[in-house]
Every structure is written in C-alpha cells, then in structure tokens.
Tab-separated table of C-alpha atoms in Angstrom:
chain	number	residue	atom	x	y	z
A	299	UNK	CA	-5.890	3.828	33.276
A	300	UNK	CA	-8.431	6.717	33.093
A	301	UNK	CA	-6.285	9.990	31.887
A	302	UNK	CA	-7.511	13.540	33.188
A	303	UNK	CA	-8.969	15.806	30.909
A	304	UNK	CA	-9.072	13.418	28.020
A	305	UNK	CA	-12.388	13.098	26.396
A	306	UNK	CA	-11.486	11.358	23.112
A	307	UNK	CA	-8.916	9.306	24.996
A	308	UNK	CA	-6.423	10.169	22.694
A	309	UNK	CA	-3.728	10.826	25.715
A	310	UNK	CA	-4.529	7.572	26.963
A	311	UNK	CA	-4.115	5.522	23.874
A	312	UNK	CA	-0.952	7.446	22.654
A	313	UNK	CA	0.872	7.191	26.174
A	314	UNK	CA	2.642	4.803	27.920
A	315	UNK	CA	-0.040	5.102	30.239
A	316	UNK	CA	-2.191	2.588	27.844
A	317	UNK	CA	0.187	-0.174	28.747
A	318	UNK	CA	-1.719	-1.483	31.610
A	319	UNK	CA	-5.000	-2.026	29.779
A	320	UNK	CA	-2.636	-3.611	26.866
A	321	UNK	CA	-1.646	-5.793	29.458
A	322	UNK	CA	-4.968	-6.637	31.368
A	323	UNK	CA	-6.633	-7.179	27.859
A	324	UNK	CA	-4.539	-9.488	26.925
A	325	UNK	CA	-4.224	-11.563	30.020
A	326	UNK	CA	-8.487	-11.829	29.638
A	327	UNK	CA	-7.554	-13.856	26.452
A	328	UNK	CA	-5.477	-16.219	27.927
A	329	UNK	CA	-2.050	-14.498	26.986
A	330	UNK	CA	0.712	-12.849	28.303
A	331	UNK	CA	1.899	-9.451	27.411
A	332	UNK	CA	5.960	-9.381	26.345
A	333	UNK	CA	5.724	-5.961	24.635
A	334	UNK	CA	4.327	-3.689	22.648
A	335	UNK	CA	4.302	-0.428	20.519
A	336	UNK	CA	1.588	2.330	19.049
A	337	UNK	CA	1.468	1.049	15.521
A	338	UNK	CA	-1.916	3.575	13.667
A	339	UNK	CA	-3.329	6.406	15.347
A	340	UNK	CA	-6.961	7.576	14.199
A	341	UNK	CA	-7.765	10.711	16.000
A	342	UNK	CA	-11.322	12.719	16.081
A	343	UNK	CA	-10.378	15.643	18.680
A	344	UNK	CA	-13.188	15.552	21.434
A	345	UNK	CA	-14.903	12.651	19.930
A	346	UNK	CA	-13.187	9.180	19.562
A	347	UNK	CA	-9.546	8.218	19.359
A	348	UNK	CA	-8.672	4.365	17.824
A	349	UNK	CA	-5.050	2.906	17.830
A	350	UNK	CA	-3.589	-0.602	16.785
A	351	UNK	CA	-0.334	-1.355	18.696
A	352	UNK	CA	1.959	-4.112	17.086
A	353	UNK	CA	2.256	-6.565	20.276
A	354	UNK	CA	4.401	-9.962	21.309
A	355	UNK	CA	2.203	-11.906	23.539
A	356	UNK	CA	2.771	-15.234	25.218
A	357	UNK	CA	0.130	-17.747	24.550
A	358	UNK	CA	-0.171	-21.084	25.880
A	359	UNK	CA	0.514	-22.340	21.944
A	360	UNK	CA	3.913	-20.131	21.997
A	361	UNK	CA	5.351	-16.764	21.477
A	362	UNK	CA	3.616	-14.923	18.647
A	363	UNK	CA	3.016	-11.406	16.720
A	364	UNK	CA	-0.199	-9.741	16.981
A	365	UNK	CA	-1.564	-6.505	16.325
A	366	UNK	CA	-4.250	-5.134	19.413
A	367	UNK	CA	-6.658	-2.620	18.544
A	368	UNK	CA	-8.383	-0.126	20.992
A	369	UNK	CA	-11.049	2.502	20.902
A	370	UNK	CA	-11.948	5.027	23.169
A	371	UNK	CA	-15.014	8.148	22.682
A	372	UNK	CA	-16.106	11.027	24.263
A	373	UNK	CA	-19.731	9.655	24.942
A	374	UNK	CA	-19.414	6.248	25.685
A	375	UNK	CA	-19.313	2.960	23.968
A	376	UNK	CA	-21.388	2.452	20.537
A	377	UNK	CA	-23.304	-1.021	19.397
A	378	UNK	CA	-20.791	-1.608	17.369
A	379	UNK	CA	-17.735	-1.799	20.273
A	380	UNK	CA	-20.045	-4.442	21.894
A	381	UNK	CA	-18.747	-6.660	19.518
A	382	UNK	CA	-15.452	-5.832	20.965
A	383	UNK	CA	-14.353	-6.383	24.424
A	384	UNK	CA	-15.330	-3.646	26.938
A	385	UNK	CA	-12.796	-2.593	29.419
A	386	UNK	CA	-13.998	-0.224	32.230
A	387	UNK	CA	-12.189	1.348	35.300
A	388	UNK	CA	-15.225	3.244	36.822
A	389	UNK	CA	-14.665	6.259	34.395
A	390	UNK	CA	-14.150	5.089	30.995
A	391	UNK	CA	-14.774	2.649	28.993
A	392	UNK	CA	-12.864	1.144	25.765
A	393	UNK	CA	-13.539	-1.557	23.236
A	394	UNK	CA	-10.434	-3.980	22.525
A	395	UNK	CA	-9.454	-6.387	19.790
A	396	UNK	CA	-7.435	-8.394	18.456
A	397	UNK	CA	-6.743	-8.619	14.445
A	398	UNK	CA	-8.922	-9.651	12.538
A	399	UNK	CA	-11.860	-9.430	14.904
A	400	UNK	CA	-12.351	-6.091	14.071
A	401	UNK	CA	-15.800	-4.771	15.232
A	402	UNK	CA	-16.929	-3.029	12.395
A	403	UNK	CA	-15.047	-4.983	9.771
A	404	UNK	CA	-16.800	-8.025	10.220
A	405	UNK	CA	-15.050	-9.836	6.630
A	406	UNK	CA	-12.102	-9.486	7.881
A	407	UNK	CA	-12.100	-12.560	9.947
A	408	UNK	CA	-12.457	-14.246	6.560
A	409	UNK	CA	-10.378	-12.010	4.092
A	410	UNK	CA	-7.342	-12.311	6.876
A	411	UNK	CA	-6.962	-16.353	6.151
A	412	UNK	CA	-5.617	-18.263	3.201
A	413	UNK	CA	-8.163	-21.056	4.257
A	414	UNK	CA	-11.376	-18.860	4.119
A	415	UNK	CA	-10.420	-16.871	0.900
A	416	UNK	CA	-10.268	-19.914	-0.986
A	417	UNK	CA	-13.509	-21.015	0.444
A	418	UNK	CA	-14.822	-17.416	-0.903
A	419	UNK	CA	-12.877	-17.620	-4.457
A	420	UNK	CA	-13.993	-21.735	-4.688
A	421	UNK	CA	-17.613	-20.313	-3.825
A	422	UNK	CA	-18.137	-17.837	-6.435
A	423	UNK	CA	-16.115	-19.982	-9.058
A	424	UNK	CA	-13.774	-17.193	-9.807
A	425	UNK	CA	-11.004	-19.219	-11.205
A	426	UNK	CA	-13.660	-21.535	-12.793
A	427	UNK	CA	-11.926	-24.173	-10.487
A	428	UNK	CA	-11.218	-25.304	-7.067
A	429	UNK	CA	-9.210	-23.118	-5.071
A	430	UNK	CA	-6.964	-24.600	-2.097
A	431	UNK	CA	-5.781	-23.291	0.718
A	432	UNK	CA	-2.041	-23.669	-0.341
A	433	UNK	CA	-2.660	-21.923	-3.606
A	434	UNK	CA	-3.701	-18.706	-1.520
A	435	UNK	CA	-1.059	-15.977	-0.792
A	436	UNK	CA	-1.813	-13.250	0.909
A	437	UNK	CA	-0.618	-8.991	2.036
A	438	UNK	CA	-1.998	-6.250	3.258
A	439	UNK	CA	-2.399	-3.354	1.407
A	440	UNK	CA	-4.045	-0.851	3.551
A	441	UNK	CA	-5.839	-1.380	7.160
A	442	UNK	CA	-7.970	1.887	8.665
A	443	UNK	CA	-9.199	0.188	11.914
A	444	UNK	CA	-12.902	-0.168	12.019
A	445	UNK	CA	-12.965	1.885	8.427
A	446	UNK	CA	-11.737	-0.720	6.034
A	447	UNK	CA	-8.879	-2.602	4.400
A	448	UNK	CA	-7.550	-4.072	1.645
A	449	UNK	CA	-5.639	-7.230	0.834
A	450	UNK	CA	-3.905	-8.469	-2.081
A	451	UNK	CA	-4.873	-12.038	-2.707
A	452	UNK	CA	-2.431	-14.000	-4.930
A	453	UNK	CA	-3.685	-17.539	-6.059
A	454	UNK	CA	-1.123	-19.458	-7.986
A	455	UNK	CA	-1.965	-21.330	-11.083
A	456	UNK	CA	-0.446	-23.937	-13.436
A	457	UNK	CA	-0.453	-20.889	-16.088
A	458	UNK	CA	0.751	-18.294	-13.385
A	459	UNK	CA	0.236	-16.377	-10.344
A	460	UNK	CA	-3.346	-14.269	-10.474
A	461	UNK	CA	-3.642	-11.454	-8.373
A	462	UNK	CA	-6.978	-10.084	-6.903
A	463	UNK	CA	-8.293	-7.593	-4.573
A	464	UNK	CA	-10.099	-8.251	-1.924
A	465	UNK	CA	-12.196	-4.782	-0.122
A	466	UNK	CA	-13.540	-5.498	3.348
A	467	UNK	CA	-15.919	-2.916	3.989
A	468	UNK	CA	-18.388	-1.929	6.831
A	469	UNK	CA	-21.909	-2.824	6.219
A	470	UNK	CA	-23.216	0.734	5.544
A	471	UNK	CA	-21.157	0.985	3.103
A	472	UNK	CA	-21.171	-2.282	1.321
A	473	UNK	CA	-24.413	-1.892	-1.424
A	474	UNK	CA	-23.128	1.374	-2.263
A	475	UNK	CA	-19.630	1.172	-2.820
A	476	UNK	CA	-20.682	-1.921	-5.083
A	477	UNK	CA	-23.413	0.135	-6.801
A	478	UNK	CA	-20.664	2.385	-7.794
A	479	UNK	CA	-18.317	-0.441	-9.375
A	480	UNK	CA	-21.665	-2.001	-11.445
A	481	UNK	CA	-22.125	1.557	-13.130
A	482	UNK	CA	-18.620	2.337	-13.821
A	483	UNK	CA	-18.128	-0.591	-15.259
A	484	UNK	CA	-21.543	-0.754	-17.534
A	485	UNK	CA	-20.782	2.321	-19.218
A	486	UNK	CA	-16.863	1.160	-19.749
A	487	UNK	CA	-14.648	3.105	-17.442
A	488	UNK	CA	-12.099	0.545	-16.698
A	489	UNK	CA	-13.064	0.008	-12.575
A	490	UNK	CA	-12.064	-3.423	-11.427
A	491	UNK	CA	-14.506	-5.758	-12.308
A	492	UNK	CA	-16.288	-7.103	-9.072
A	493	UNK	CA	-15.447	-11.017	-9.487
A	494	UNK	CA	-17.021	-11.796	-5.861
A	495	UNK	CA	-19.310	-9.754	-3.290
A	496	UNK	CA	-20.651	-11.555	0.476
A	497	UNK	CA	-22.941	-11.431	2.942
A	498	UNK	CA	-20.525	-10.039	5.422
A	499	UNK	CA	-19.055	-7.211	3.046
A	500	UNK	CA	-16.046	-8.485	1.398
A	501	UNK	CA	-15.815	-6.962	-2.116
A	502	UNK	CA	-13.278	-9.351	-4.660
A	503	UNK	CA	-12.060	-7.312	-6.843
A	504	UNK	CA	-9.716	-8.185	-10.456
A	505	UNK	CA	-6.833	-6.735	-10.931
A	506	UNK	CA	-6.631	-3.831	-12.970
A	507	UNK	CA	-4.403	-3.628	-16.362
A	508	UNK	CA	-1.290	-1.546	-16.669
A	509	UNK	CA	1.008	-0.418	-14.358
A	510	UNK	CA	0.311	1.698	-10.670
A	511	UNK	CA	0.340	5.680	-11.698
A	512	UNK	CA	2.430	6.171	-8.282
A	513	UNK	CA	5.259	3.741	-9.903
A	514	UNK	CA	5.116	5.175	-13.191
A	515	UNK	CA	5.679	9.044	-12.270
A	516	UNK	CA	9.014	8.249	-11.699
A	517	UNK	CA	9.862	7.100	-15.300
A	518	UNK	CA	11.709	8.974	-17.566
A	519	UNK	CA	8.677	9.522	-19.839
A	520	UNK	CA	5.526	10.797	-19.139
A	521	UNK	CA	2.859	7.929	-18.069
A	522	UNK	CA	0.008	10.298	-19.447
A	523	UNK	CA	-0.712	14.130	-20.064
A	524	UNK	CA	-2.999	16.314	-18.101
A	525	UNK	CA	-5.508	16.535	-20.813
A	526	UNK	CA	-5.518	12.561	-19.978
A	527	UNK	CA	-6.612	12.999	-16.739
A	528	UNK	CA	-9.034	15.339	-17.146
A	529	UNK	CA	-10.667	13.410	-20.571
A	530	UNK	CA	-11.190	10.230	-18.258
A	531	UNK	CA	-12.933	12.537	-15.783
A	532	UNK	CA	-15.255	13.683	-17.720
A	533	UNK	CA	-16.059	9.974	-19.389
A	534	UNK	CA	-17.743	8.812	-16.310
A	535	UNK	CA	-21.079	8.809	-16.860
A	536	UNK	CA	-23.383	11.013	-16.233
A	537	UNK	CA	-25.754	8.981	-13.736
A	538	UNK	CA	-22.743	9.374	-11.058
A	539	UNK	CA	-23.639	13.078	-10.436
A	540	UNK	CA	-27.480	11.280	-9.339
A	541	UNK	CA	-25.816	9.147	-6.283
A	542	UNK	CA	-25.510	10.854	-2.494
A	543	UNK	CA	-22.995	13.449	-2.207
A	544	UNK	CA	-20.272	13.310	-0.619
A	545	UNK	CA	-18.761	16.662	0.830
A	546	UNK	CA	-15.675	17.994	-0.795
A	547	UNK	CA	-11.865	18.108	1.301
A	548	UNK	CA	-12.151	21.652	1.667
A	549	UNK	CA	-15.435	21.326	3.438
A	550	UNK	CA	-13.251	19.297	6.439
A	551	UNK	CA	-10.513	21.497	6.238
A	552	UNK	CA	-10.456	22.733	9.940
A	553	UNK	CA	-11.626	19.427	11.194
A	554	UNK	CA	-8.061	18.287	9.925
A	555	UNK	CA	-6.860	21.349	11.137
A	556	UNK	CA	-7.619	20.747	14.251
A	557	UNK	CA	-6.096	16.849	14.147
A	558	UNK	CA	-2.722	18.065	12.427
A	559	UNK	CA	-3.081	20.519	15.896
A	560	UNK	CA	-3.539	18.101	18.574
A	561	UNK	CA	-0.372	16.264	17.065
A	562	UNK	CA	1.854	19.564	16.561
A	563	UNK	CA	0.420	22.760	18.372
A	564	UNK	CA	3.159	24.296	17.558
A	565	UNK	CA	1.697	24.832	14.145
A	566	UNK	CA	-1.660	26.011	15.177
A	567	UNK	CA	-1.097	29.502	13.989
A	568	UNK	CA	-0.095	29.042	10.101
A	569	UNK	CA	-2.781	26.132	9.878
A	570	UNK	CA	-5.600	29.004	11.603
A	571	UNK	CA	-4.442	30.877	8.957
A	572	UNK	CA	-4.648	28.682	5.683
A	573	UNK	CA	-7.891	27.478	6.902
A	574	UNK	CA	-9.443	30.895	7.077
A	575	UNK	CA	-8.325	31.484	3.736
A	576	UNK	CA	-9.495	28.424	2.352
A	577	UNK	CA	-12.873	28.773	3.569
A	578	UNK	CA	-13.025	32.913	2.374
A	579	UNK	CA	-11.851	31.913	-0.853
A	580	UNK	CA	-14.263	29.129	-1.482
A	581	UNK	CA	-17.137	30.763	0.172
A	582	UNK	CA	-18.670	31.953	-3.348
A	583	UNK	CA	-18.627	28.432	-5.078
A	584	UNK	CA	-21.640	26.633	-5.582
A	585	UNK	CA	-21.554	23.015	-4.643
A	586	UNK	CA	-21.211	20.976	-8.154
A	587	UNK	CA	-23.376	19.266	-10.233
A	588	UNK	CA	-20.249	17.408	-12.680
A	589	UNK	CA	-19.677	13.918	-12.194
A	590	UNK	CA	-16.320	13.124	-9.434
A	591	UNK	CA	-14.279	10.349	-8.329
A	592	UNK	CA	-13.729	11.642	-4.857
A	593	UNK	CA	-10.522	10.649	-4.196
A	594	UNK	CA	-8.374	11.196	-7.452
A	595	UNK	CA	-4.700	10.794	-7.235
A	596	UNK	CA	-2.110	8.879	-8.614
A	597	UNK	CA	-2.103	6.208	-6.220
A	598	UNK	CA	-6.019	5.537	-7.530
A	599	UNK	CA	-5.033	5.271	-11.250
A	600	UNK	CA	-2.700	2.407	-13.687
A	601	UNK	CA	-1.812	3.783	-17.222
A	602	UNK	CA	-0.546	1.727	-20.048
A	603	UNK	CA	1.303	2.746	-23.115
A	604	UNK	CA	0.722	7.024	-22.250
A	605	UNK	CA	-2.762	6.627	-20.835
A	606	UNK	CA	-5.012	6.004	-18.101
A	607	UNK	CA	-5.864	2.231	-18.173
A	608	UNK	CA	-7.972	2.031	-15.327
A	609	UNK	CA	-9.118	3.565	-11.844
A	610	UNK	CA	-9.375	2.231	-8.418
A	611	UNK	CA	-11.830	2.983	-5.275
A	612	UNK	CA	-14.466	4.287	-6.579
A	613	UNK	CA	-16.457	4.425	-3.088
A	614	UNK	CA	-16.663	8.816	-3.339
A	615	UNK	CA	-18.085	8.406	-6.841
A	616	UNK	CA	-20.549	11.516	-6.855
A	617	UNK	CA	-21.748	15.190	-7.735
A	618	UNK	CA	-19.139	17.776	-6.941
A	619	UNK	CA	-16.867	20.646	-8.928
A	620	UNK	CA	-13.584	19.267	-11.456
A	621	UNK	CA	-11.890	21.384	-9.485
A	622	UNK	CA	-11.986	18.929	-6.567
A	623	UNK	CA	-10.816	15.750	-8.423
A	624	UNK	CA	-8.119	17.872	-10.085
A	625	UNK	CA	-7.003	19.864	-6.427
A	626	UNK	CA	-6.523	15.635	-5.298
A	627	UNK	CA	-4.246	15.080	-8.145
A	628	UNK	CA	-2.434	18.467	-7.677
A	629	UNK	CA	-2.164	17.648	-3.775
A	630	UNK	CA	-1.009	14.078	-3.643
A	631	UNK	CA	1.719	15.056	-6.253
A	632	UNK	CA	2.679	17.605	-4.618
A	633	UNK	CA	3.429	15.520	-0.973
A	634	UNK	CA	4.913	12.552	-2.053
A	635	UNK	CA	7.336	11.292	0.572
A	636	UNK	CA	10.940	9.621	1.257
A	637	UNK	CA	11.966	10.573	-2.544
A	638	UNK	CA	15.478	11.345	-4.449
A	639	UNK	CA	16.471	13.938	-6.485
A	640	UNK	CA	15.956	12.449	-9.172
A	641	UNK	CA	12.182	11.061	-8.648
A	642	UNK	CA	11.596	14.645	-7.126
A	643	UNK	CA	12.654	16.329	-10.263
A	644	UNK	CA	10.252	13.981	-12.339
A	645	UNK	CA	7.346	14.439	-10.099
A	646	UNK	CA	8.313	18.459	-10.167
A	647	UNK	CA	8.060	18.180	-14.134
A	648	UNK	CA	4.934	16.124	-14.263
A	649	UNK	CA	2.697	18.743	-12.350
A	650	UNK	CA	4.467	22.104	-14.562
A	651	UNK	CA	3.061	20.152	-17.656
A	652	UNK	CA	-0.166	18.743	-15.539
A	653	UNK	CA	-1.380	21.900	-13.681
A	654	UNK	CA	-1.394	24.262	-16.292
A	655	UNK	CA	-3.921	22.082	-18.164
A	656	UNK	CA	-5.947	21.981	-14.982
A	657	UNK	CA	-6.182	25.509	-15.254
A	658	UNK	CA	-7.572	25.746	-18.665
A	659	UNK	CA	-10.235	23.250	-17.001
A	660	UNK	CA	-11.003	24.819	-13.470
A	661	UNK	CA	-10.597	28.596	-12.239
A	662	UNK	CA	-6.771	28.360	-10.990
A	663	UNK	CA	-7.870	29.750	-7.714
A	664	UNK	CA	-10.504	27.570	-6.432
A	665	UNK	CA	-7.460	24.781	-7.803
A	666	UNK	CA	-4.901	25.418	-5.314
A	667	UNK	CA	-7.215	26.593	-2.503
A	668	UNK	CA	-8.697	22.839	-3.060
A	669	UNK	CA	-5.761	21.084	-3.320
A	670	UNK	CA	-4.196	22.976	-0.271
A	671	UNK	CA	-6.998	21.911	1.391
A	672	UNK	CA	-6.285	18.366	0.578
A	673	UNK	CA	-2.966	18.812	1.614
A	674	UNK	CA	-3.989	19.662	5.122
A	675	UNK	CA	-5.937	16.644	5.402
A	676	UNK	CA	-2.970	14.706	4.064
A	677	UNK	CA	-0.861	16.390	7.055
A	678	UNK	CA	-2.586	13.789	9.468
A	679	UNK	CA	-0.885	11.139	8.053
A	680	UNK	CA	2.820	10.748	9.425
A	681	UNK	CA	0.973	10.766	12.886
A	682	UNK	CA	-1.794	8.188	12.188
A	683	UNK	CA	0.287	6.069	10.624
A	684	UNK	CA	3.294	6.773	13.359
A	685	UNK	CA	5.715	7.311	10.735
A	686	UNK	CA	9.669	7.489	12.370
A	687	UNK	CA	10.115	10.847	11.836
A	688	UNK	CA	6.206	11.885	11.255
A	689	UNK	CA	7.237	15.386	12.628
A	690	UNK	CA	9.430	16.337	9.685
A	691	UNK	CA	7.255	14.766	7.313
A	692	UNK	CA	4.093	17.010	8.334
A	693	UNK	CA	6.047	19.968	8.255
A	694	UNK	CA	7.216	19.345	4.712
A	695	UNK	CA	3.140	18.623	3.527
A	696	UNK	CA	2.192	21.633	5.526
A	697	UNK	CA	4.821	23.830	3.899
A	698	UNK	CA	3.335	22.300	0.761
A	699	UNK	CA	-0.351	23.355	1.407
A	700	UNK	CA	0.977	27.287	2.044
A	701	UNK	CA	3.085	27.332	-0.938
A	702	UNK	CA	-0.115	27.261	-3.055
A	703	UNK	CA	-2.032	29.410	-0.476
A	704	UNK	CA	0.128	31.863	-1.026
A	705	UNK	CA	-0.148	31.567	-4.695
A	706	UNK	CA	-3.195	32.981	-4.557
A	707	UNK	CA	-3.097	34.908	-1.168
C-alpha cells in the first residue's frame, strides 16, 4: 500500500490505491469489504493526511453502513493513533477506525448512541426527569475526524420535542472551551448555556433562541444591521482579551495556500500572489488587544425580531484586532455556496449595507486583506469535504478572495 514520494500519505489515502488497506482493515474486524468511497479529506501538506470513507461491509450480523477513518503522518504514528488500529507494510504505518471509535474523540462512543445520551441527559437531570432511550433522536451536525463534532440531540416530551447540543471535544481542549461558555454567559452574552459537561469531554449544550443567521439572510428583510454585529462584539467582556491567544486567519494564510495547492496546482500562481500581498499588507499591524470571537460568521449567530439573539462556538474566544471578527463575517458572506438568484441578490445587499459599517469600525484595508485571507482558508473546503463538483466551487471562493485583494491592490 506504501505510495512513493508521499510523506503525509495524502496520495495514498485519496487514491484507489487505499483500497487494499480498506479492505485488510476491515477483514481484522471480522467483516467483509463490499465497497467504499473517500467521504472527508483533512490534509496538512508534508505532515499528516486523515480521511473517512463511507463503506458497506459484510458482517457476520448482516450487511451494514459504516464510515472508516484513516490517518497517515510524515513522522510516524502519535500516542494518540495507538488507540486506533495500526496497520504497517514495512514502510508506513496508519491508524484505522471505525465510527465512533475515534482516537482522539473519545465521547463520541457515547454522544453517537440514543442509549448512552440518555444515560448522560438522565445523569445530569437535564430534563428534571428520566430520559429513555426511545425518547432520544439523534443527527449529525458537523464531524472533523479526530478534531471534533457536533450532534443535535432531540428528546421528545409530553409538552414537545427539546432540542440540545451535544460538543464532543478532545481532551486538551475540553476545560477551556468550557471556561469560555461560563464567562460568556456570566456577564450575559447569550452563549448556550452548558446544561451537561463529562469526564470524557462531551459538552451538552441548550439550544439557542431565535432563528440560524445563515437561514435568515435569505429573508426579504434584514435579520440585523451591521452596527448589530459590531455592538454585540464589543459587549463581550472584557476578561476574554486575558485568555491564550489564538493566531488570527491571516497568520495561516500560506499554510492554506499551500492545501488549496496540493488539491489544484493549477492555481498555485494567483494564490502565491494573494498570499504575498496579504502578508505585505498586514505586516505593520500590531497583534490586538480587543476582545474576539474567533470564528464570527453567520453560521455562528441566531437573531430574533432584527437582532442578534445569541452566538455559538465560542472555543477562539480571545485577544485579537475587530478587524478579524469582522474580515470572518465579510468572508463567509461573501462564499456562500449552491445559491439562486434570488438568495444571491439578498446576500449581495446584506454585505453593501454591512461592510460599509465595518469600515467606519476597522481600517477598510486591513478588512478585506483579512477577510481574503479567510477566504483562502475557506478554499479547502469543497476538497475536504469531497464536495461533487469541489473544483468549481474553489474556484468561485478563490475568485472571491482576489476580488477584495484587488480592492486594495
């Protein structure tokens, strides 16, 4: 299975040439490979590559779904793959499997089952009551292999369906990101409230009131104003800008570079080029003392009659510049995918009335240099995600991120 001249193993997992250890994993659990296809892609050029691959195996129970997951790195298995299973062929060696066993997700095992989530929610008396098994409905939301997920838990009720959230983080990560929730939520920004958090790293989260920003941009009338966005900003409080920082987008900008690259070299010259002007034109800016979410965008926000009404993952909470919060907003607007004319035209109208008001806030220039620069990074997402026609779709983002370089070029 080994791959020439393939440190990070990304040809391997990518290829058809990852087929055989597919199949020779698989057979170690007692199964039978039927088929199988690259379902997530997480690339770090020279250092690690991890995939999932949606598979049909053959068990001795029957015929069922399951997704596999794989990593491979440039210097050899960590602690953490040990609580995978190690595959070697003399050469390399990977770490395999299968959902929910993930080996640095270690909640997942629980957050993955109707039966243990109502142990957890019957544990910390969330509903006040016993919760059953039967009562428990639940969806993924989001899965980064051996990063983190998120599931939407749905318990149904004699008065209703209640919906929660339930975070399954890695353990370094755990304290912190809860940390963050406790002191958003004692000085009244509207965070989720944390209704359960366990030993292994499952955050339970309530669900937040309003409705999803990234639903409501598409209305006919405004969900909020600019100087909306901007006001809840600058109500965190101030004890954020005290936690660790954590670096701006721009400051990754040719690491993505370089994985937008690998997937399409054929773009290697215009993303050289925005890169180099990113980092020239952000050279002179001192890193930030203001309080940031990290990771502001629309999909992070709900808003109820014209304003924000609350704000999801708070994990980046920290020190930084405005400027990088609003360059999020500006760049996730400004790449949303697989929309009409119509929903185009609204999102086009939101960020004429938004981004002028960002300017008033933030030097304009440092705002679209930022935001291109999160634009870049959102380029590696058709490909991780192995979007049907990821191609087109990271053309359109990366035409996106020059538009505003050369707004300022």
């Amino acid at each position: 299975m080994t791959v020439p001249n393939d440190p990070d193993g990304a040809e391997l997992l990518t290829t058809d040439a990852v087929g055989e250890l597919l199949k020779v994993a698989v057979e170690h659990g007692g199964g039978k490979l039927i088929e199988w296809e690259l379902d997530h892609v997480d690339n770090n050029p020279q250092h690690s590559t991890t995939a999932t691959y949606t598979a049909t195996v053959e068990w001795s129970f029957g015929r069922r779904e399951e997704l596999l997951g794989v990593s491979a790195r440039a210097g050899g298995s960590t602690t953490s793959d040990q609580r995978a299973v190690l595959f070697a062929d003399g050469e390399r060696e990977v770490a395999v499997w299968l959902y929910p066993r993930d080996p640095d997700l270690p909640g997942l095992q629980r957050a993955a089952f109707p039966t243990e989530m109502a142990e957890v929610l019957t544990e910390h008396h969330v509903l006040g009551a016993p919760v059953v098994p039967e009562q428990v409905t639940l969806e993924m939301i989001g899965y980064r292999p051996r990063r983190r997920a998120v599931l939407k838990c749905t318990v149904s009720t004699p008065q209703g369906p209640v919906n929660y959230f339930v975070k399954v983080l890695r353990r370094q990560h755990f304290t912190e990101v809860k940390q963050r929730h406790d002191l958003l939520l004692s000085a009244g920004v509207p965070a989720p409230p944390v209704v359960a958090a366990t030993p292994d790293h499952l955050l339970v989260l309530a669900e937040l009131q309003g409705r999803p920003l990234a639903q409501a941009i598409f209305d006919p009338i405004a969900p909020c104003s600019g100087e909306n966005l901007v006001a809840v900003l600058d109500a965190m409080p101030a004890a954020v800008a005290a936690l660790p920082r954590r670096p701006p987008w721009s400051d990754a900008v040719d690491h993505y570079a370089e994985m937008v690259i690998k997937a399409m070299p054929s773009e290697e010259p215009r993303l050289r080029w925005m890169a180099e002007l990113i980092r020239q034109g952000l050279a002179n800016c001192p890193l930030g003392t203001e309080v940031t979410h990290g990771d502001f965008h629309e999909g992070q926000l709900f808003v109820a009659n014209g304003i924000v009404s609350g704000i999801l993952d708070v994990d980046t909470a920290g020190p930084g510049r405005r400027a990088d919060d609003l360059a999020c907003m500006v760049a996730h607007m400004s790449t949303v995918q697989r929309m009409n004319a119509e929903q185009a035209k609204r999102v086009q109208d939101l960020l004429q009335a938004w981004v002028p008001v960002f300017d008033q806030r933030v030097d304009p220039v440092e705002l679209r240099l930022r935001a291109a620069a999160v634009i870049i990074s959102l380029a590696t997402g058709p490909y991780r995600g192995q979007e049907p026609h990821w191609e087109a779709e990271t053309l359109g983002i990366l035409d996106s991120a020059e538009s505003l370089v050369r707004q300022v070029s």
